[in-house]
PDB file of C-alpha atoms in Angstrom:
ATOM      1  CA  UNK A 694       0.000   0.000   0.000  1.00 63.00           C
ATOM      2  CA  UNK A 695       1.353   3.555  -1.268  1.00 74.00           C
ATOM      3  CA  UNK A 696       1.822   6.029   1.217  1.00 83.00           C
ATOM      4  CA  UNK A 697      -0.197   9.244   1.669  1.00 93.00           C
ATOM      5  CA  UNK A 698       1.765  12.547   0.939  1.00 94.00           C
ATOM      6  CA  UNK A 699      -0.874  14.625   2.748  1.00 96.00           C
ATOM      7  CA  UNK A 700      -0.456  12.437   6.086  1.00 96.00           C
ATOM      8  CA  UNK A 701       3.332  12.520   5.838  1.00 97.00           C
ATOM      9  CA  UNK A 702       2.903  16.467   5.199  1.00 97.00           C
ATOM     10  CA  UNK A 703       0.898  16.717   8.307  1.00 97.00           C
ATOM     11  CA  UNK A 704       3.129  14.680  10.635  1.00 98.00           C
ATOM     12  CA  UNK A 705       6.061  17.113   9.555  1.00 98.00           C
ATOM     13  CA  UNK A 706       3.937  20.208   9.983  1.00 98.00           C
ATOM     14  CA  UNK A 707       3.536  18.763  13.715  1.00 98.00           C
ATOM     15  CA  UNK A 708       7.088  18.018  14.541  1.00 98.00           C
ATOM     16  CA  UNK A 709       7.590  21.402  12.976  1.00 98.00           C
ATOM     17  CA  UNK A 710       5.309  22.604  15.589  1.00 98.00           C
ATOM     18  CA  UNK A 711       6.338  20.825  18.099  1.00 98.00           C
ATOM     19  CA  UNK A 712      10.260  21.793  17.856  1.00 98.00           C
ATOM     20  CA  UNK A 713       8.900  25.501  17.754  1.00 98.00           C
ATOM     21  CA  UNK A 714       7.494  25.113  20.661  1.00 98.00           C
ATOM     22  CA  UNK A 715       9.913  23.024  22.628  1.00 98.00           C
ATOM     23  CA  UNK A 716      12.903  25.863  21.780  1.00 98.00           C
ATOM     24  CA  UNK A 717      10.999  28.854  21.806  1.00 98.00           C
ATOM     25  CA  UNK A 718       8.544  28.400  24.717  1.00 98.00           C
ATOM     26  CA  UNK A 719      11.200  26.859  27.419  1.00 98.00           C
ATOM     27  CA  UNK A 720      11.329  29.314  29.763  1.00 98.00           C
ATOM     28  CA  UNK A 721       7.499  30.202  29.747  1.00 98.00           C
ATOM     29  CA  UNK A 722       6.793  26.125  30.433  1.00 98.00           C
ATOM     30  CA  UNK A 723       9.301  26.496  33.556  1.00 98.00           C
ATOM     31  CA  UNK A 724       7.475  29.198  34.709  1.00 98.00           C
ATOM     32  CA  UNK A 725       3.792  27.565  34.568  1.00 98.00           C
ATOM     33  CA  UNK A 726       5.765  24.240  36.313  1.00 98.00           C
ATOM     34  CA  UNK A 727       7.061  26.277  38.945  1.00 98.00           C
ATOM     35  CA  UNK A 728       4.424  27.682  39.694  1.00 98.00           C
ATOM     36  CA  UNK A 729       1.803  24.813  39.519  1.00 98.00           C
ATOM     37  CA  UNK A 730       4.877  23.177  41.992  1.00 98.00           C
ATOM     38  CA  UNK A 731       5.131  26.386  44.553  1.00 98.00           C
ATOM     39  CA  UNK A 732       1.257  25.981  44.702  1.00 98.00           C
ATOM     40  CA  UNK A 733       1.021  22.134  45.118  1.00 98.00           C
ATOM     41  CA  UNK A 734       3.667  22.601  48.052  1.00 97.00           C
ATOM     42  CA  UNK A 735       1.796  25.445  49.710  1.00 97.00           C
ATOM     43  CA  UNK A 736      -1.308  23.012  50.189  1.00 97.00           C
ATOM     44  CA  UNK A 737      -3.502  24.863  47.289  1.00 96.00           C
ATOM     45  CA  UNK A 738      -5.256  23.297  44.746  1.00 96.00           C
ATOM     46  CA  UNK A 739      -5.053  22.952  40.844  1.00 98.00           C
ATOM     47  CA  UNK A 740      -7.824  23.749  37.926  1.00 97.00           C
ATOM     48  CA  UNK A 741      -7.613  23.028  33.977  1.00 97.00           C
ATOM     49  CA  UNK A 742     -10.340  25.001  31.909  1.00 95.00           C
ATOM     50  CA  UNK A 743     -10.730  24.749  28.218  1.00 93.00           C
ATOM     51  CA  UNK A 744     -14.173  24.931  25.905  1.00 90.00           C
ATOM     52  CA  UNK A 745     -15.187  22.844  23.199  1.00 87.00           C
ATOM     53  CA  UNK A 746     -11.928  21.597  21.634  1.00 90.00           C
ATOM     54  CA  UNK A 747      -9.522  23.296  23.785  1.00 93.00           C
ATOM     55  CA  UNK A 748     -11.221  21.498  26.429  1.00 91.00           C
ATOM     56  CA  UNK A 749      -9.689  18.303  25.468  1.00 94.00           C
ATOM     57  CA  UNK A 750      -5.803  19.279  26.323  1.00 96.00           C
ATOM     58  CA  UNK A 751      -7.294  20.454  29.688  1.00 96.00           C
ATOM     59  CA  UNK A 752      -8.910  17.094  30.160  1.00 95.00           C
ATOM     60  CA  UNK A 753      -5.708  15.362  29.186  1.00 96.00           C
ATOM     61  CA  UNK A 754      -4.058  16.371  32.599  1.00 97.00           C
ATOM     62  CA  UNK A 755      -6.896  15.373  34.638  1.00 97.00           C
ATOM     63  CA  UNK A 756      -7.089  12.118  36.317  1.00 96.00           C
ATOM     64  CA  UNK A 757      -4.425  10.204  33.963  1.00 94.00           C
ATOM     65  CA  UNK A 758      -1.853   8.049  34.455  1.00 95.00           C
ATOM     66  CA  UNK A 759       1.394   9.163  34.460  1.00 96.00           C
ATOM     67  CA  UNK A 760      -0.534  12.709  35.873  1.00 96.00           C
ATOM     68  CA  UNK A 761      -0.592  14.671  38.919  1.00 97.00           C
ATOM     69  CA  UNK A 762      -3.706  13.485  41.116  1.00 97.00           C
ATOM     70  CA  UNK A 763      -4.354  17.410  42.113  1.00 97.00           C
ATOM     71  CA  UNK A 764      -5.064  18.800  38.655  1.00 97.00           C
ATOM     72  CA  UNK A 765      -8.595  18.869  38.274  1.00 96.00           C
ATOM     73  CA  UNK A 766     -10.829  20.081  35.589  1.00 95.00           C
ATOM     74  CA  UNK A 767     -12.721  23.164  35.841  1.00 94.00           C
ATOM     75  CA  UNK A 768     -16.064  22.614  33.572  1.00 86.00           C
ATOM     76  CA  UNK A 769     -18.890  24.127  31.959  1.00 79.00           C
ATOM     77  CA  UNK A 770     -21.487  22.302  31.515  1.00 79.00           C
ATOM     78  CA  UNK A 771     -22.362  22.501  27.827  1.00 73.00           C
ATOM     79  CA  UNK A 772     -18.772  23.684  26.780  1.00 80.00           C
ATOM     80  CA  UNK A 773     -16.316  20.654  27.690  1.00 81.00           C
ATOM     81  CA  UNK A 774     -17.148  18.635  23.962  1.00 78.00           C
ATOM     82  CA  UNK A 775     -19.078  17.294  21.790  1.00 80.00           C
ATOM     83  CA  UNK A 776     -21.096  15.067  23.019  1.00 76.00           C
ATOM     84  CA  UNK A 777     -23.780  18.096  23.812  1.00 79.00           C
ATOM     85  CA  UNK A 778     -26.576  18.197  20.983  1.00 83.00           C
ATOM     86  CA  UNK A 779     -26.677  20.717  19.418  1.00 87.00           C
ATOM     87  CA  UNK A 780     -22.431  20.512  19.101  1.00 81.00           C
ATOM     88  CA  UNK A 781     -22.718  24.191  18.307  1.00 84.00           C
ATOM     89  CA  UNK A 782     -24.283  24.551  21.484  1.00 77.00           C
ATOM     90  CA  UNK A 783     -20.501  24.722  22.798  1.00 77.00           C
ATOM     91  CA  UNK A 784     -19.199  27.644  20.599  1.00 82.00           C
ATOM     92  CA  UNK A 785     -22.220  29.811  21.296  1.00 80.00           C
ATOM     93  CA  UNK A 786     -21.759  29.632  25.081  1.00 76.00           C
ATOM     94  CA  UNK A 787     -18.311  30.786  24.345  1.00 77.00           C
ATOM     95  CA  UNK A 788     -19.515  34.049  24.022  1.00 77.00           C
ATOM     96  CA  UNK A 789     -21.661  34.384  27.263  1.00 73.00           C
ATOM     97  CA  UNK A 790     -20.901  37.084  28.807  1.00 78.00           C
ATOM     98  CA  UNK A 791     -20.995  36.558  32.836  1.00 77.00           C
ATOM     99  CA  UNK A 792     -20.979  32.611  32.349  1.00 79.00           C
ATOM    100  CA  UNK A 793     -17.475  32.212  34.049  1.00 84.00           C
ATOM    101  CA  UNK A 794     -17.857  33.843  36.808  1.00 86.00           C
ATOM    102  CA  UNK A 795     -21.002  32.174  38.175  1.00 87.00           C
ATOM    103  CA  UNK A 796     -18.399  29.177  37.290  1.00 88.00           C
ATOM    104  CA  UNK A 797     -15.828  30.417  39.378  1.00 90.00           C
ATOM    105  CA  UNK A 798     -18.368  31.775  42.222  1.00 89.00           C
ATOM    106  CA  UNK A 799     -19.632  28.003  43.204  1.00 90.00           C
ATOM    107  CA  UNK A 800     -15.954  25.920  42.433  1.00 93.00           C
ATOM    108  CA  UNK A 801     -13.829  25.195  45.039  1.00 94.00           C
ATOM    109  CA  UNK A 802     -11.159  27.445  43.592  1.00 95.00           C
ATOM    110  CA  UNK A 803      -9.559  29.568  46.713  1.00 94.00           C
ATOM    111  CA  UNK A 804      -7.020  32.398  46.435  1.00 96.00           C
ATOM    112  CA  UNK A 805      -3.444  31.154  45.905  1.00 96.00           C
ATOM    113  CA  UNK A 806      -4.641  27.998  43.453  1.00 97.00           C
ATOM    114  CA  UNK A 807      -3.373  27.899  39.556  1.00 98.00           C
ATOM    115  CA  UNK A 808      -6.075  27.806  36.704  1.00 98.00           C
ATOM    116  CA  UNK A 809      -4.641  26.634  33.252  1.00 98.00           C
ATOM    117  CA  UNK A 810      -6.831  28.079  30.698  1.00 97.00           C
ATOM    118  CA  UNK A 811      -6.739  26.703  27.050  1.00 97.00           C
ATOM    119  CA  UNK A 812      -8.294  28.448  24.415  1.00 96.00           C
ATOM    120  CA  UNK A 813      -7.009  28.313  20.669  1.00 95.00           C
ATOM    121  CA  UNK A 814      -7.819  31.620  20.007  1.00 94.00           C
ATOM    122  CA  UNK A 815      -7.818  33.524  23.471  1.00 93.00           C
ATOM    123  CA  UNK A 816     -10.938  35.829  21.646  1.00 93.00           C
ATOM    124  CA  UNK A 817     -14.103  34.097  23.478  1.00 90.00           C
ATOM    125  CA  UNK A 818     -15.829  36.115  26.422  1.00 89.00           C
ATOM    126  CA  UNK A 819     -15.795  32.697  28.075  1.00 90.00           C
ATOM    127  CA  UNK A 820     -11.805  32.050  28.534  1.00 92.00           C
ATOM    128  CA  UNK A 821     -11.842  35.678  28.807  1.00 94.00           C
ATOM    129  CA  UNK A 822     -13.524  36.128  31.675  1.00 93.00           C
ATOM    130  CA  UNK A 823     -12.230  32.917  33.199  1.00 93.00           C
ATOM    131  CA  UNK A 824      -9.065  34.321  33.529  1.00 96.00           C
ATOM    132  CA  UNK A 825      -9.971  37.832  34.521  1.00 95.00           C
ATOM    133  CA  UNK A 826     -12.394  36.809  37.346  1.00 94.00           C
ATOM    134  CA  UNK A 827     -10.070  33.960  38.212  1.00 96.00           C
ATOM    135  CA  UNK A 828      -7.054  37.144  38.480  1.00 93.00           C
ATOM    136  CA  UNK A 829      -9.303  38.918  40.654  1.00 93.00           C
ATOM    137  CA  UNK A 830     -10.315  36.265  42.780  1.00 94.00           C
ATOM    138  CA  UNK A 831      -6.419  35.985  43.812  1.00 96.00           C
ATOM    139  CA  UNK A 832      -5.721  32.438  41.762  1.00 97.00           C
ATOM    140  CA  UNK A 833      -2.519  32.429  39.342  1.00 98.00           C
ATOM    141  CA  UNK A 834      -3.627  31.968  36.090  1.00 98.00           C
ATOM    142  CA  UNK A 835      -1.565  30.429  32.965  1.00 98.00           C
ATOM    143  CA  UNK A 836      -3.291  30.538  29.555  1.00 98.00           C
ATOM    144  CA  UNK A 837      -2.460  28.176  26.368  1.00 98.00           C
ATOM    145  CA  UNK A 838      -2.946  29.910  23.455  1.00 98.00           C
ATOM    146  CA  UNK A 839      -2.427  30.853  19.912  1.00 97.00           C
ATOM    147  CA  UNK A 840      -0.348  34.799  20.097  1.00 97.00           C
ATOM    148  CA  UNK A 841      -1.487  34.667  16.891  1.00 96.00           C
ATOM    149  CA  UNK A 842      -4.903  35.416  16.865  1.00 94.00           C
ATOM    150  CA  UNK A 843      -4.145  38.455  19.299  1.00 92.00           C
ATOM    151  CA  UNK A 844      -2.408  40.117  16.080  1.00 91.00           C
ATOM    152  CA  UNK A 845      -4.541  38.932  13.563  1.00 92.00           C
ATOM    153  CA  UNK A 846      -7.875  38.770  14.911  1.00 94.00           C
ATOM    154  CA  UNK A 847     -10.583  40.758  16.888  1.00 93.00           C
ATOM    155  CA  UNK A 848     -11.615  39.888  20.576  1.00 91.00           C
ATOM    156  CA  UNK A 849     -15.065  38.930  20.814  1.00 91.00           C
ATOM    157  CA  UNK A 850     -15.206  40.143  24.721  1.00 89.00           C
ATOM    158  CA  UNK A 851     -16.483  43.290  25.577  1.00 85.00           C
ATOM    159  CA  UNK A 852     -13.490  44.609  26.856  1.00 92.00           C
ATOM    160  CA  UNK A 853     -11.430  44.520  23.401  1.00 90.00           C
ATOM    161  CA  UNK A 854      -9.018  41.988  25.469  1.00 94.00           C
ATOM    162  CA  UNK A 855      -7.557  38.348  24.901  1.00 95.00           C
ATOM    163  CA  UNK A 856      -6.927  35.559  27.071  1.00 96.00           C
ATOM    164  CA  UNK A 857      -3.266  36.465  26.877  1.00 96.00           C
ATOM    165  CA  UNK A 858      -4.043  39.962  28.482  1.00 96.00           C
ATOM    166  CA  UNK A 859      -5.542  38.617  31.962  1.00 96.00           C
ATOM    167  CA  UNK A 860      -2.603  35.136  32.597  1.00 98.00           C
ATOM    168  CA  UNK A 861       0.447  35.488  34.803  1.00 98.00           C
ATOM    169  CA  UNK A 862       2.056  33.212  32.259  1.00 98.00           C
ATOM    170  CA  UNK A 863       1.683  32.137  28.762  1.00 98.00           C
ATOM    171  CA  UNK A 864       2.009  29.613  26.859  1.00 98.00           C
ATOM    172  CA  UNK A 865       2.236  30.288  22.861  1.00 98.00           C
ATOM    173  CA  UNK A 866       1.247  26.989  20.472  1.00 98.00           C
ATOM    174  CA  UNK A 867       2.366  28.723  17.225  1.00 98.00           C
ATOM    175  CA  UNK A 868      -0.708  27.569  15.725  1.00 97.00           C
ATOM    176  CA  UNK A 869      -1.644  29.642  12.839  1.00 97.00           C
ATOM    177  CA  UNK A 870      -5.253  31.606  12.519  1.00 97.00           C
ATOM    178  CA  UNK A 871      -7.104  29.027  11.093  1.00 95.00           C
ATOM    179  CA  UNK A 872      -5.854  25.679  13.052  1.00 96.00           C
ATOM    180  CA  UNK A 873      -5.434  23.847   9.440  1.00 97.00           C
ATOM    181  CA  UNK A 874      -2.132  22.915   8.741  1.00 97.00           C
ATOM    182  CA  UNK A 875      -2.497  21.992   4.632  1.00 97.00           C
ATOM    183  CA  UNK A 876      -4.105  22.880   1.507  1.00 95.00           C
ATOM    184  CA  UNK A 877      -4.367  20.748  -1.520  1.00 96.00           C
ATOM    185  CA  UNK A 878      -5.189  21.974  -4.956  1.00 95.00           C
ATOM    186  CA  UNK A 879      -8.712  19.788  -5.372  1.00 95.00           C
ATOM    187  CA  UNK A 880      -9.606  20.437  -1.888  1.00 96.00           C
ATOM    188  CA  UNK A 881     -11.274  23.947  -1.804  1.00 96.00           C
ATOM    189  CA  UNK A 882     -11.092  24.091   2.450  1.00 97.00           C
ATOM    190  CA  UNK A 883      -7.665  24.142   4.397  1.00 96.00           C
ATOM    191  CA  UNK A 884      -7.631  21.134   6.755  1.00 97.00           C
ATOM    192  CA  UNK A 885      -5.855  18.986   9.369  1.00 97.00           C
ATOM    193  CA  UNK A 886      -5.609  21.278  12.632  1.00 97.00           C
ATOM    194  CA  UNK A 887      -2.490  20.591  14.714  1.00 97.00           C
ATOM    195  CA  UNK A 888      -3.534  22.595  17.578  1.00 97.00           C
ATOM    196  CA  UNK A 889      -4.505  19.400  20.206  1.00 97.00           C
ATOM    197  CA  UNK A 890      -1.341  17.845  19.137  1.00 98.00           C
ATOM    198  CA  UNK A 891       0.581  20.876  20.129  1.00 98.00           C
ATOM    199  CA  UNK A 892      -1.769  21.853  22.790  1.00 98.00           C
ATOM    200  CA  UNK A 893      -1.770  18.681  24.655  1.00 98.00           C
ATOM    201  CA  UNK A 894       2.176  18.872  24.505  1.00 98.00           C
ATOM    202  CA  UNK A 895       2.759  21.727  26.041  1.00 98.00           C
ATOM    203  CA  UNK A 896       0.093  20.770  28.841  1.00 98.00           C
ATOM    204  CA  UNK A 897       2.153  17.556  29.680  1.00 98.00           C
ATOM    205  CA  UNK A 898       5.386  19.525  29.503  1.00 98.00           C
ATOM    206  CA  UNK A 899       4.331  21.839  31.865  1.00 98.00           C
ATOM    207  CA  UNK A 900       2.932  19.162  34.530  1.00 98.00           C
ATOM    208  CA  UNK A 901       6.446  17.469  33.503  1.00 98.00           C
ATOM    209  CA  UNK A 902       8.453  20.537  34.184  1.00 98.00           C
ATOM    210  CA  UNK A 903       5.819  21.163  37.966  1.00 98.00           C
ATOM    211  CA  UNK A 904       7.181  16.742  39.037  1.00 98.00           C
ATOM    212  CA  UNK A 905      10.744  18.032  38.062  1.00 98.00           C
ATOM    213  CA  UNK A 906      10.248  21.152  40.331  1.00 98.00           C
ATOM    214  CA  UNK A 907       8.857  19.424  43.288  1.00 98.00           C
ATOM    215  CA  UNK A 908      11.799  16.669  43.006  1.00 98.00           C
ATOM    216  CA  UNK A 909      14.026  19.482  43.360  1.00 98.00           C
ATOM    217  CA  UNK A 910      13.096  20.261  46.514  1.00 97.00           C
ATOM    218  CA  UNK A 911      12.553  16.817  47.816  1.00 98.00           C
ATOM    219  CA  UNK A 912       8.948  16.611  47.654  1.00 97.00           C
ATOM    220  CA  UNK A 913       7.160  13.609  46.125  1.00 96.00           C
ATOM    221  CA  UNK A 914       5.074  14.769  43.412  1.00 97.00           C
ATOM    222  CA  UNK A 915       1.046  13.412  43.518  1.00 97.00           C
ATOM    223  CA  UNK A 916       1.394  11.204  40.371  1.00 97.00           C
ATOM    224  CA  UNK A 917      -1.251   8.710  39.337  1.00 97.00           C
ATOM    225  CA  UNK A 918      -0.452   5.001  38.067  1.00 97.00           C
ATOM    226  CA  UNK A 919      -1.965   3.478  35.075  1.00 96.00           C
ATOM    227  CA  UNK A 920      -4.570   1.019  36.475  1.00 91.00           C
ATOM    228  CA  UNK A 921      -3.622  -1.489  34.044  1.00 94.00           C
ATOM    229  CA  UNK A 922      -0.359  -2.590  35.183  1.00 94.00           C
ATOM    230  CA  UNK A 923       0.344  -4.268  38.634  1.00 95.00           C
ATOM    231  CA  UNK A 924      -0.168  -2.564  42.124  1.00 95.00           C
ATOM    232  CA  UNK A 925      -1.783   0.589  40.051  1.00 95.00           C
ATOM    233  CA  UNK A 926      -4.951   0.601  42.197  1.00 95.00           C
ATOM    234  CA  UNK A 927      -3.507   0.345  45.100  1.00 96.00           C
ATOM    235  CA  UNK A 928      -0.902   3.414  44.470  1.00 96.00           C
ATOM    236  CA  UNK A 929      -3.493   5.464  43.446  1.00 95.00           C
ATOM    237  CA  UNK A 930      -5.965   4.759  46.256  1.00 95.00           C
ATOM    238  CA  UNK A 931      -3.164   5.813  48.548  1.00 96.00           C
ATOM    239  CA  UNK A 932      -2.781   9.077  46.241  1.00 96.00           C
ATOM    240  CA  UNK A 933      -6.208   9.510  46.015  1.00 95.00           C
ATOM    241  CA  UNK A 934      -6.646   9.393  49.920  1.00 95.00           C
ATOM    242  CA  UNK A 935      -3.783  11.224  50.632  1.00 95.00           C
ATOM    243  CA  UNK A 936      -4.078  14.206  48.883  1.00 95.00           C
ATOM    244  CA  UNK A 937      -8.134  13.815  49.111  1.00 94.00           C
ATOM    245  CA  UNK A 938      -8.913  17.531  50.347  1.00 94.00           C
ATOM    246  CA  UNK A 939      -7.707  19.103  46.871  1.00 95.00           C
ATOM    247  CA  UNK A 940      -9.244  16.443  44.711  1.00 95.00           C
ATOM    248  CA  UNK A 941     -12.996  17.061  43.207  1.00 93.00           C
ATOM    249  CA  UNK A 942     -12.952  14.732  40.480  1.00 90.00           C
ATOM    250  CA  UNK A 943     -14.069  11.719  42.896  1.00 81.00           C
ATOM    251  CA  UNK A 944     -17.068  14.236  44.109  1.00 70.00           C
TER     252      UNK A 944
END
């Protein structure tokens, strides 16, 4: 069987991506793993908010194996995929104004926690006001975005702002206005977006850079075991116990 030129094109738009990332973004991902590490040690707790498809790198650090048991997701109901009918319920609720902060109001998110907010293009009221009610509130916010979109596009909040405007760190993905890596001649549409490839990266090499952090200082970081190999239960029931007070997931 021949291979396909558009899939290899894609992979190497990702690495591409990736390698961007990786050199360009190094000292921004130490930052967000410091910090997620100064808060874990200080007893505070850890959110992950992301709508629609940003909400899937945001669920990727929540409850996984090979993850830290603390991180926990931060959703609204309607927003987190696509399994609410109609799916384009998702995108209009992006642009609710006052949405996020009756989220905020009744979560368990104190002053001194970290939100991670993921949004693509950083434009939405939603991930918008997540991080600017989340500022005020007193929690450290790091947003995963496209810097991108803040030069090419308009914000859809009120305020004229972007996600970018209202984080204590960011976290650039490179990905282009658009989120389609290639074209093709007989295809009149640009296709295959990169962005949860990319997105999801930088997510895990953040939470890698927070275990590296804690190490440092001769702290243990709270890291789930895959179920499926031996003794994996039992770790993570000690985990899970353990560090129960900051953990919502199980609630």
């Amino acid at each position: 069987m021949s291979e396909s030129k558009l899939a290899g094109q894609f992979f190497d738009a990702a690495i591409g991506l990736l390698q961007r990332v990786r050199d360009e973004e190094a000292g921004n991902v130490a930052a967000a793993g410091t910090a997620i590490a100064d808060t874990v040690a200080a007893g505070g707790r850890l959110f992950a908010f992301g709508a629609g498809h940003s909400s899937l790198a945001a669920q990727d650090v929540v409850y996984r194996a090979g993850g830290l048991a603390l991180m926990n997701l931060l959703a609204v109901p309607g927003t987190v995929g696509v399994d609410v009918t109609p799916a384009t319920l998702g995108s209009a609720l992006e642009r609710v104004n006052g949405l996020a902060g009756a989220v905020l109001d009744s979560s368990p998110a104190k002053p001194g926690d970290v939100l991670v907010v993921v949004s693509l293009s950083g434009r939405n009221s939603l991930p918008v006001e997540m991080a600017m009610n989340a500022h005020a509130l007193g929690l450290k916010v790091i947003g995963v975005t496209s810097l991108a979109y803040t030069e090419g596009t308009k914000s859809r909040h009120v305020s004229g702002t972007f996600l970018r405007d209202h984080c204590d760190i960011v976290l650039d993905s490179k990905i282009a206005i658009g989120d389609a890596e290639l074209t093709h001649e007989a295809i009149p549409a640009p296709f295959a977006p990169a962005s949860t490839v990319v997105t999801s990266a930088l997510m895990q090499a953040m939470m890698a850079a927070a275990a590296e952090s804690l190490a440092e200082r001769g702290i243990e970081p709270p890291l789930l075991r895959s179920g499926n190999v031996d003794g994996g239960h039992e770790w993570n029931g000690r985990v899970l116990t353990e560090y129960g007070d900051r953990i919502f997931f199980r609630h």
